[in-house]
PDB file of C-alpha atoms in Angstrom:
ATOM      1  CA  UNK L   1     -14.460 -47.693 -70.656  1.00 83.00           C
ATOM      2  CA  UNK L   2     -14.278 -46.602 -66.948  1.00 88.00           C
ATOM      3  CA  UNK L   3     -17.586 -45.952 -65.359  1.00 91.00           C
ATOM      4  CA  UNK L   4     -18.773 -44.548 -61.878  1.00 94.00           C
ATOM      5  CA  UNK L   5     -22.145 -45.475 -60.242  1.00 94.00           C
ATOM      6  CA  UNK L   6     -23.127 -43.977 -57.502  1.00 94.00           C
ATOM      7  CA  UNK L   7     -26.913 -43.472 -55.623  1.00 89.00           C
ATOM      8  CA  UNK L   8     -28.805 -41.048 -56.528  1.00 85.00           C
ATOM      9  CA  UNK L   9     -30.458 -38.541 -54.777  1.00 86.00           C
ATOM     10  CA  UNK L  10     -31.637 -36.272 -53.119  1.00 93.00           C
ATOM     11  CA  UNK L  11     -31.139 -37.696 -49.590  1.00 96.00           C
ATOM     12  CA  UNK L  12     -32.708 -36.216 -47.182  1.00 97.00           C
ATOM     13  CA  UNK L  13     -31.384 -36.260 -43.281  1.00 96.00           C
ATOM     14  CA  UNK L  14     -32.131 -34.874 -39.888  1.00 97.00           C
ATOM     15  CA  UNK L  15     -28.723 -33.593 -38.379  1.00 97.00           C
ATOM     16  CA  UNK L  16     -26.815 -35.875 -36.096  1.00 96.00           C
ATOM     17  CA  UNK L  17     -27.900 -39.196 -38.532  1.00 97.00           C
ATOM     18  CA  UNK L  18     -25.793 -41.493 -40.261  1.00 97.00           C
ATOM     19  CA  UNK L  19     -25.078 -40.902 -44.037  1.00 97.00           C
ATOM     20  CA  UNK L  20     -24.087 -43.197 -46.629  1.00 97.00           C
ATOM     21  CA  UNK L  21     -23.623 -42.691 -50.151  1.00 97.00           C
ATOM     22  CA  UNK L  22     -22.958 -45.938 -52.591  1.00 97.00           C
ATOM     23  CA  UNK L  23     -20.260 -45.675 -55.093  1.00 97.00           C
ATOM     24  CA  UNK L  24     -19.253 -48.414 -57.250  1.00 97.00           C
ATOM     25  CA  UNK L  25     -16.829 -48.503 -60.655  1.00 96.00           C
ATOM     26  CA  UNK L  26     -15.243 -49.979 -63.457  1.00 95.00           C
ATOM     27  CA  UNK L  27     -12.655 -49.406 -64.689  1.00 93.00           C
ATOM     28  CA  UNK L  28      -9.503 -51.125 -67.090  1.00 87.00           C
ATOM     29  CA  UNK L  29      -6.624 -50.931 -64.384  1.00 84.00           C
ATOM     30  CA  UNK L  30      -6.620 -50.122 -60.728  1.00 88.00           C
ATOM     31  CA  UNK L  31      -7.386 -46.187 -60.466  1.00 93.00           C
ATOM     32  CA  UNK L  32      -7.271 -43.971 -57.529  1.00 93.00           C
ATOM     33  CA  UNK L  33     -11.123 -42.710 -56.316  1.00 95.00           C
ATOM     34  CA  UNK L  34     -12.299 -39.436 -55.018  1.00 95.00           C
ATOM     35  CA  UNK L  35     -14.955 -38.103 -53.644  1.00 97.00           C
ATOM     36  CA  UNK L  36     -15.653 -34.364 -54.215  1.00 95.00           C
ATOM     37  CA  UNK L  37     -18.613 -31.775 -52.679  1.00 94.00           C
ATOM     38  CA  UNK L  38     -19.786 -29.307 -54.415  1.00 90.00           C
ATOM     39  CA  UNK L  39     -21.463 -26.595 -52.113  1.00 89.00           C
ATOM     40  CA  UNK L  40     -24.212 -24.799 -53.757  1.00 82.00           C
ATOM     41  CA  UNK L  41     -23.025 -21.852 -56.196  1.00 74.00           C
ATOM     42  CA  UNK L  42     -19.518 -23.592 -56.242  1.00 78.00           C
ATOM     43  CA  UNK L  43     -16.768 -25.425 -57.544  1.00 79.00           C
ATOM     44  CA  UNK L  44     -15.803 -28.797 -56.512  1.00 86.00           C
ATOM     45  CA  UNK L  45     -13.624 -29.478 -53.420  1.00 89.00           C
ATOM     46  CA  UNK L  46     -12.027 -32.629 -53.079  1.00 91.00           C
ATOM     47  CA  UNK L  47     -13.223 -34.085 -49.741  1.00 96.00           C
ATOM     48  CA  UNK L  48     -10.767 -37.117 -49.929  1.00 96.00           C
ATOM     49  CA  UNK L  49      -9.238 -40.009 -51.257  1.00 94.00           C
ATOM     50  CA  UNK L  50      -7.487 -43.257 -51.824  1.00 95.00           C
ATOM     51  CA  UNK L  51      -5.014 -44.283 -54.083  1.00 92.00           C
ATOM     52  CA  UNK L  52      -4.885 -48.490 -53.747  1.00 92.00           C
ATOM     53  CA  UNK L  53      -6.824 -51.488 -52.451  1.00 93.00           C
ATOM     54  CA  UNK L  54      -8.062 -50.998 -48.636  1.00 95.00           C
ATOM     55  CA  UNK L  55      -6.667 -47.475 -48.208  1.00 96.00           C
ATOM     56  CA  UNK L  56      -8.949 -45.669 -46.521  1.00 97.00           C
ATOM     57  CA  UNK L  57      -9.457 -42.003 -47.161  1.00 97.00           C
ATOM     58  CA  UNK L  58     -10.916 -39.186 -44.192  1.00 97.00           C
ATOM     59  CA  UNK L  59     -11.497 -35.626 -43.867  1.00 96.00           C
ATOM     60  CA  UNK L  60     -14.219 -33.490 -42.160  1.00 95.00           C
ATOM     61  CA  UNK L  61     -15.516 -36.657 -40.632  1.00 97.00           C
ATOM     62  CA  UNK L  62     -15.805 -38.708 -43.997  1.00 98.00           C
ATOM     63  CA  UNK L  63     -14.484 -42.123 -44.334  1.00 98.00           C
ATOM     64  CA  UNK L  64     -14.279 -44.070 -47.762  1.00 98.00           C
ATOM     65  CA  UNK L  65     -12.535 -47.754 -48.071  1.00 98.00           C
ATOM     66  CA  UNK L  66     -11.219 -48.752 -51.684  1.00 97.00           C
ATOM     67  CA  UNK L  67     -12.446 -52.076 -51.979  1.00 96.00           C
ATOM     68  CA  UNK L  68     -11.366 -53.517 -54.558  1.00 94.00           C
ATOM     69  CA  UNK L  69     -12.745 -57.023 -54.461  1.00 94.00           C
ATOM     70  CA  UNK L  70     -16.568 -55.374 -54.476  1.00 96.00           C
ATOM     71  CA  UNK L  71     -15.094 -52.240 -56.675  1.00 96.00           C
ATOM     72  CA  UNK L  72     -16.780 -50.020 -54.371  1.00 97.00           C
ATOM     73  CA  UNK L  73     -15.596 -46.451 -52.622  1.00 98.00           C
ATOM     74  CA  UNK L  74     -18.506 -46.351 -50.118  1.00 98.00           C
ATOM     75  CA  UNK L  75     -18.875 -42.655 -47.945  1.00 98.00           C
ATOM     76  CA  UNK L  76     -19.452 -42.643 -44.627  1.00 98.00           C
ATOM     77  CA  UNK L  77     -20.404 -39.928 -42.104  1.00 98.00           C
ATOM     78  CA  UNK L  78     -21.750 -41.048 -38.804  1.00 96.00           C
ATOM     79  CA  UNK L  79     -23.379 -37.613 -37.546  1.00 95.00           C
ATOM     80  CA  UNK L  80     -23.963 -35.028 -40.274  1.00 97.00           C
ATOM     81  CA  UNK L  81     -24.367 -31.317 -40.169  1.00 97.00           C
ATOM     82  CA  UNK L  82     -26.781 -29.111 -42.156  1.00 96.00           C
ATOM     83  CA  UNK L  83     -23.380 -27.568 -43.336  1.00 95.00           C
ATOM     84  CA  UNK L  84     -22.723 -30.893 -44.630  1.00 97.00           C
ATOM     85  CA  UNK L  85     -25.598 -30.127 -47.049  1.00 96.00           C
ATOM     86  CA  UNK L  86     -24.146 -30.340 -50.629  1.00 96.00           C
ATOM     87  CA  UNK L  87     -24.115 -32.261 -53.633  1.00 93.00           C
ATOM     88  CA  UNK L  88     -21.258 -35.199 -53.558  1.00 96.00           C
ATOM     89  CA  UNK L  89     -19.275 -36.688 -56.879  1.00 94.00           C
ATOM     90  CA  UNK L  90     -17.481 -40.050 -56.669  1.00 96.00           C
ATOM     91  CA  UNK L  91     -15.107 -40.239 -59.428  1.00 95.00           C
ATOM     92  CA  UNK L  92     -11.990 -42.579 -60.652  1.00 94.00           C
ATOM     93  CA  UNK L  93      -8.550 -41.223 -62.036  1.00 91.00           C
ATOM     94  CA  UNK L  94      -6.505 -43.929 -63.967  1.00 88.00           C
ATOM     95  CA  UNK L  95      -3.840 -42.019 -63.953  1.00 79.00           C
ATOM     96  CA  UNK L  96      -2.927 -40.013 -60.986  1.00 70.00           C
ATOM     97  CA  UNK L  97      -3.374 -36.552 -61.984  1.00 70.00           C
ATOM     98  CA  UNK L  98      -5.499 -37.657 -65.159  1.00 81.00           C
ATOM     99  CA  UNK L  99      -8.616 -36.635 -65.817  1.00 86.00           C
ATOM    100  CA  UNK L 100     -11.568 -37.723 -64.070  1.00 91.00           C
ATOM    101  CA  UNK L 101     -14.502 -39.854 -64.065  1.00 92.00           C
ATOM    102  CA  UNK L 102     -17.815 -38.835 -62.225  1.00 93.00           C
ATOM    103  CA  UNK L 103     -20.262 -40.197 -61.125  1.00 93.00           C
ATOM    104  CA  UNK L 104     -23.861 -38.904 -61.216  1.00 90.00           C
ATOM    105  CA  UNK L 105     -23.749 -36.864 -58.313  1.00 92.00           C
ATOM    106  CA  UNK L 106     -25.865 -37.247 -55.011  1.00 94.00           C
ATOM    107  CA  UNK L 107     -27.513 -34.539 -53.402  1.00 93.00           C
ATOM    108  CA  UNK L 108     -27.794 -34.340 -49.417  1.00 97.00           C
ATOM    109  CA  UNK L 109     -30.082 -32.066 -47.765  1.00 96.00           C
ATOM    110  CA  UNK L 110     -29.574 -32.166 -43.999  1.00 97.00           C
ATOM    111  CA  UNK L 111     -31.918 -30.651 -42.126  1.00 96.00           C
ATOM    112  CA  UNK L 112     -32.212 -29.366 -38.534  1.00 94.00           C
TER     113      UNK L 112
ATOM    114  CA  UNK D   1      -4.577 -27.000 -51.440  1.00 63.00           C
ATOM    115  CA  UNK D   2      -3.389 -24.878 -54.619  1.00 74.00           C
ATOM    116  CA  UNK D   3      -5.757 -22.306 -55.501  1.00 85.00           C
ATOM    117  CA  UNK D   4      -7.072 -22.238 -59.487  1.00 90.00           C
ATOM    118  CA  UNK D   5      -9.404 -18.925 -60.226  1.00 92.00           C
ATOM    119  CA  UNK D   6     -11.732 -19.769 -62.466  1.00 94.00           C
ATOM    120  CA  UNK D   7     -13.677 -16.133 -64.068  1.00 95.00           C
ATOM    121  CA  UNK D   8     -16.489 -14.708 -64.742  1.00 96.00           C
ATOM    122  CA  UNK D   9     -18.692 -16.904 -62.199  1.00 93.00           C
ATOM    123  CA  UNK D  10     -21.457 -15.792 -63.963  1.00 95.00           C
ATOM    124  CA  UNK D  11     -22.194 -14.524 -67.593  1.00 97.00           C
ATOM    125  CA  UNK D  12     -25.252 -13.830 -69.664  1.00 97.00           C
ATOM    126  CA  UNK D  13     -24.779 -13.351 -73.037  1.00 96.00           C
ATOM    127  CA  UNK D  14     -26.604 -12.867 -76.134  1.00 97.00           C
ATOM    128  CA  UNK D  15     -27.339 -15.668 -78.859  1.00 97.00           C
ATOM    129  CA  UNK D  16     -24.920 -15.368 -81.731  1.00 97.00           C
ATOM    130  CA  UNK D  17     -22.143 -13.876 -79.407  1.00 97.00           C
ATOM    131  CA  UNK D  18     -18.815 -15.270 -77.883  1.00 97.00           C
ATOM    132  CA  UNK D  19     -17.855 -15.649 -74.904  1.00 97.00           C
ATOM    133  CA  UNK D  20     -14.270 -16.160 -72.913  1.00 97.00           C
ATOM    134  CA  UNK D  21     -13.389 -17.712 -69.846  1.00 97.00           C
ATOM    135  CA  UNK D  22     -10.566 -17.747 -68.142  1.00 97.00           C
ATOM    136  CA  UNK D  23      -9.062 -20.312 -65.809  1.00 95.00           C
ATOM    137  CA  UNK D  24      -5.825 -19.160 -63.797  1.00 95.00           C
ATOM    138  CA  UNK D  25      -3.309 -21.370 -61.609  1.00 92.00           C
ATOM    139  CA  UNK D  26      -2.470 -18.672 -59.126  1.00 91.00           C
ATOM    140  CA  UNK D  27       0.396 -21.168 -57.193  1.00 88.00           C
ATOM    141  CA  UNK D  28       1.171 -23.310 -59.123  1.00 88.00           C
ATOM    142  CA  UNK D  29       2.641 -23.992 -63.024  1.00 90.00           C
ATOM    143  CA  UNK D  30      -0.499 -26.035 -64.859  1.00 89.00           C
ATOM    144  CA  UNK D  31       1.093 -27.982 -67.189  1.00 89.00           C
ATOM    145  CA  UNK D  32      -2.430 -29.673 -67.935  1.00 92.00           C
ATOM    146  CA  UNK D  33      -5.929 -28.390 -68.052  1.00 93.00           C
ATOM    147  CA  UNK D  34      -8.744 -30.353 -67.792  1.00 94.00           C
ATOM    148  CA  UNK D  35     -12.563 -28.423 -68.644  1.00 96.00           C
ATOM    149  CA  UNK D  36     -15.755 -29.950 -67.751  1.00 95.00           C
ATOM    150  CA  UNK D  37     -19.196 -29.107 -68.170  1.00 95.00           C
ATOM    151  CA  UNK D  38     -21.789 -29.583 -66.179  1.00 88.00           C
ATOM    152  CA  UNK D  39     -25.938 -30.270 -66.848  1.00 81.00           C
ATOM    153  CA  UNK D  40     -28.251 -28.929 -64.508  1.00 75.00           C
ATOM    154  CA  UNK D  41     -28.599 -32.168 -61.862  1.00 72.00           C
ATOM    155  CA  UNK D  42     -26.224 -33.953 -63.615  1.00 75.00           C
ATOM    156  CA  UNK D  43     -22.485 -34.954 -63.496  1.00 81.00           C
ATOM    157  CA  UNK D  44     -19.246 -33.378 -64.842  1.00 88.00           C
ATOM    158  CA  UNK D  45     -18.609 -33.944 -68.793  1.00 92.00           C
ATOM    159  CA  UNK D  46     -15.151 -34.049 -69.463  1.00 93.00           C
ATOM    160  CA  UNK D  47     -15.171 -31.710 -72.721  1.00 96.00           C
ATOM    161  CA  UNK D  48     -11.253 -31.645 -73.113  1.00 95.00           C
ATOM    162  CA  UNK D  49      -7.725 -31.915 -72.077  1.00 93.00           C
ATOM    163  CA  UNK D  50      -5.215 -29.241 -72.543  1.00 92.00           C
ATOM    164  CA  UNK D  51      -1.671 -29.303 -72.378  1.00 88.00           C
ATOM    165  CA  UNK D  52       0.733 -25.860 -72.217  1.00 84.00           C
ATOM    166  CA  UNK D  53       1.802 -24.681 -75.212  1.00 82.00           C
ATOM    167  CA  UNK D  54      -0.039 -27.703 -77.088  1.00 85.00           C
ATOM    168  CA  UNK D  55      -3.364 -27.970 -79.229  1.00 88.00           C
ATOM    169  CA  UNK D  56      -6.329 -29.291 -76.909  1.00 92.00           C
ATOM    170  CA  UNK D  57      -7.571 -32.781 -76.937  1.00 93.00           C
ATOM    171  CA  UNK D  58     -11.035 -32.842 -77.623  1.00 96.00           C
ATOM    172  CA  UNK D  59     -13.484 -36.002 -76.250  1.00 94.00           C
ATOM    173  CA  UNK D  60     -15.764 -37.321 -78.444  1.00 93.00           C
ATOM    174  CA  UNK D  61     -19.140 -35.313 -79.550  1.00 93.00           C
ATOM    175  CA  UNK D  62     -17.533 -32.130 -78.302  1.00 95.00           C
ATOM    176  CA  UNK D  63     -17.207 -29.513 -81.391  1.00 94.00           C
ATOM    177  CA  UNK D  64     -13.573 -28.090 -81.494  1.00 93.00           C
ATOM    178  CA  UNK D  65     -14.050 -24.909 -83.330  1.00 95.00           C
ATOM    179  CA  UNK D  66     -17.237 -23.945 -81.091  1.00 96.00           C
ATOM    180  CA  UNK D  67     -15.583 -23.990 -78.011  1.00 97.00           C
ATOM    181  CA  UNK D  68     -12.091 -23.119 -78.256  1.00 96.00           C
ATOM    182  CA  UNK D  69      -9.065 -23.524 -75.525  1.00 94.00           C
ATOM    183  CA  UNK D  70      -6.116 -21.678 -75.529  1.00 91.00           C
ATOM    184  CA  UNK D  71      -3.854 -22.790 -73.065  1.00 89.00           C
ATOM    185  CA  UNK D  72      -0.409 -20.147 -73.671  1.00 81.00           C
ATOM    186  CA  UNK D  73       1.035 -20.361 -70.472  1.00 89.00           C
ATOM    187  CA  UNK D  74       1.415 -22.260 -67.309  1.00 90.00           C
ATOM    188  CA  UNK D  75      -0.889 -20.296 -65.695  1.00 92.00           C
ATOM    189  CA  UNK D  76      -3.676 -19.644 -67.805  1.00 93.00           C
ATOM    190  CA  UNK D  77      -6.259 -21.577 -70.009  1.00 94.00           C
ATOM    191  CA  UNK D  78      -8.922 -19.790 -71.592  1.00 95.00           C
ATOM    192  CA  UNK D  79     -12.630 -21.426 -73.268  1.00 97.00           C
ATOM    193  CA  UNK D  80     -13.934 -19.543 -75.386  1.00 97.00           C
ATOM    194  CA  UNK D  81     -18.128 -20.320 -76.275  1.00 97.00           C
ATOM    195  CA  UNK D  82     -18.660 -19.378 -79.700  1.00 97.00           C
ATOM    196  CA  UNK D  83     -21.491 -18.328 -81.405  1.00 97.00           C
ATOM    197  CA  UNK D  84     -23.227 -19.261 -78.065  1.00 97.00           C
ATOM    198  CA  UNK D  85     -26.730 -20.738 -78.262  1.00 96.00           C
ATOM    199  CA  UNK D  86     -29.061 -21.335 -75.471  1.00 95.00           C
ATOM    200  CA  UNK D  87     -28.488 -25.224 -75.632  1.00 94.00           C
ATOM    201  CA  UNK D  88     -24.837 -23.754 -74.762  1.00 95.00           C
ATOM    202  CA  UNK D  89     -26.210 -22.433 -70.890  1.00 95.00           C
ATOM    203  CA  UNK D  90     -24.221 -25.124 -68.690  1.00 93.00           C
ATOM    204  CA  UNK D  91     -21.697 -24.335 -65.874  1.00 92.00           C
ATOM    205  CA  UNK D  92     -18.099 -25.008 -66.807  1.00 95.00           C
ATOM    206  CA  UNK D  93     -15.757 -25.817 -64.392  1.00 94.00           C
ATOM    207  CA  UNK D  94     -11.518 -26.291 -65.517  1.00 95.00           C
ATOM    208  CA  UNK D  95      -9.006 -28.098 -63.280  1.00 93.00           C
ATOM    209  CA  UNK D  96      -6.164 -28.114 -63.277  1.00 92.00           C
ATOM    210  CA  UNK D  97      -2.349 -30.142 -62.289  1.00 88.00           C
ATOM    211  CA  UNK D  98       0.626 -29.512 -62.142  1.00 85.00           C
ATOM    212  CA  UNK D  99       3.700 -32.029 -62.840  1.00 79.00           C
ATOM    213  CA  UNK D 100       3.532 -33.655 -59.545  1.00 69.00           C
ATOM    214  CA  UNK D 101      -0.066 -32.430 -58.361  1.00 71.00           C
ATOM    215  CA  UNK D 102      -3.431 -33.797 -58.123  1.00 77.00           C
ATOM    216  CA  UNK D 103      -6.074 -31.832 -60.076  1.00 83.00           C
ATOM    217  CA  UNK D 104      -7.308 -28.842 -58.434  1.00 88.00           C
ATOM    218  CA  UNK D 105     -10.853 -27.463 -59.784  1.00 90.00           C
ATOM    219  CA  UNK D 106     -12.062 -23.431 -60.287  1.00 92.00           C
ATOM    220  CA  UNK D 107     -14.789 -22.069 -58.875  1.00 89.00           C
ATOM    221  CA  UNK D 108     -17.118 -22.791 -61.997  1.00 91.00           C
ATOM    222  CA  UNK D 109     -18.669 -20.340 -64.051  1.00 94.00           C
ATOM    223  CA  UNK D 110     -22.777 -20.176 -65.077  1.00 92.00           C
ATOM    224  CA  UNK D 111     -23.011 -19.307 -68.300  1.00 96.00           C
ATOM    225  CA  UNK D 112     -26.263 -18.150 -69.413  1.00 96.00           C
ATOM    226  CA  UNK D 113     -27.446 -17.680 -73.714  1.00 97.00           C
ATOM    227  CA  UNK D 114     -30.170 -15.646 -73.621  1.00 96.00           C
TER     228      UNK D 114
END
């Protein structure tokens, strides 16, 4: 079945440093990939994505690449924020719309 | 994005009682709802899929007649904890699409079996 992999936590940060957070899945067919923050207290917001090979997907300063030859959906920020503190989900759709698949969750603690 | 109200945030009940919660597409027709649960530190569990107007779909290990979904209308799914046990304290959290739309996720609600 699918699966998503990604580092865990937490990861701690001063503000202004580079994050990265590993993802890496399997899956049957060639899904679309996600990564979602969940603020403390709250729901999920989706924070972007990417639907096929080498797209990449932005927002708020993020960047993730679907690569599909090292089934990986890497994310990038190169100066973080302690409002950037938050717990992030990688997760796979097979079908667009479908339901998801999550990875374990990293939690980022930025501090000042 | 389209907006999906997801209510009560937070409940404590007793063990033995039931519990409802409601999950509302407030611009949108849901013609699927998707609810997960959530472990403390740990991912999502998809718990089941829920189409309008149809009987939910269920993923394995999850126990159908303790937590029951009703989803009526397009706008509305409901869970519903049964008998609710403290092993049952989790934070649920429903998506949902519409026809054409990505998934859009509630605010979560912390239920707590005291």
């Amino acid at each position: 079945g699918d699966s998503v992999t990604q580092m865990e936590g937490p990861v701690t940060l001063s503000e202004e440093a580079f994050l990265t957070i590993n993802c890496t899945y399997t899956a049957t067919g060639y899904p679309s990939l996600f990564w979602y923050v969940q603020y403390p207290g709250e729901g999920l917001q989706l924070l972007l994505k990417a639907t096929k090979a080498d797209d990449k997907g932005s927002n708020k300063g993020f960047e993730a690449t679907y690569r599909k030859e090292t089934t990986s959906f890497h994310l990038e920020k190169g100066s973080v924020q302690v409002s950037d503190s938050a717990v992030y989900f990688c997760a796979l759709s097979e079908i667009p719309g479908n339901k998801l698949t999550f990875g374990g969750g990293t939690r980022v603690l930025v501090k000042p | 994005g389209a907006v999906v109200s997801q209510h009560p945030s937070r409940v404590i009940c007793k063990s033995g009682t039931s519990v409802k919660i409601e999950c509302r597409s407030l611009d949108f027709q849901a013609t699927t709802m998707f609810w997960y649960r959530q472990f403390p530190k740990q991912s999502l569990m998809l718990m089941a899929t829920s189409n309008e107007g149809s009987k939910a779909t269920y993923e394995q290990g999850v126990e159908k007649d303790k937590f029951l979904i009703n989803h009526a209308s397009l706008t509305l799914s409901t869970l519903t904890v049964t008998s609710a046990h403290p092993e049952d304290s989790s934070f649920y959290i429903c998506s949902a699409r519409g026809v054409s739309t990505e998934a859009f996720f509630g605010q979560g609600t912390r239920l707590t079996v005291v």
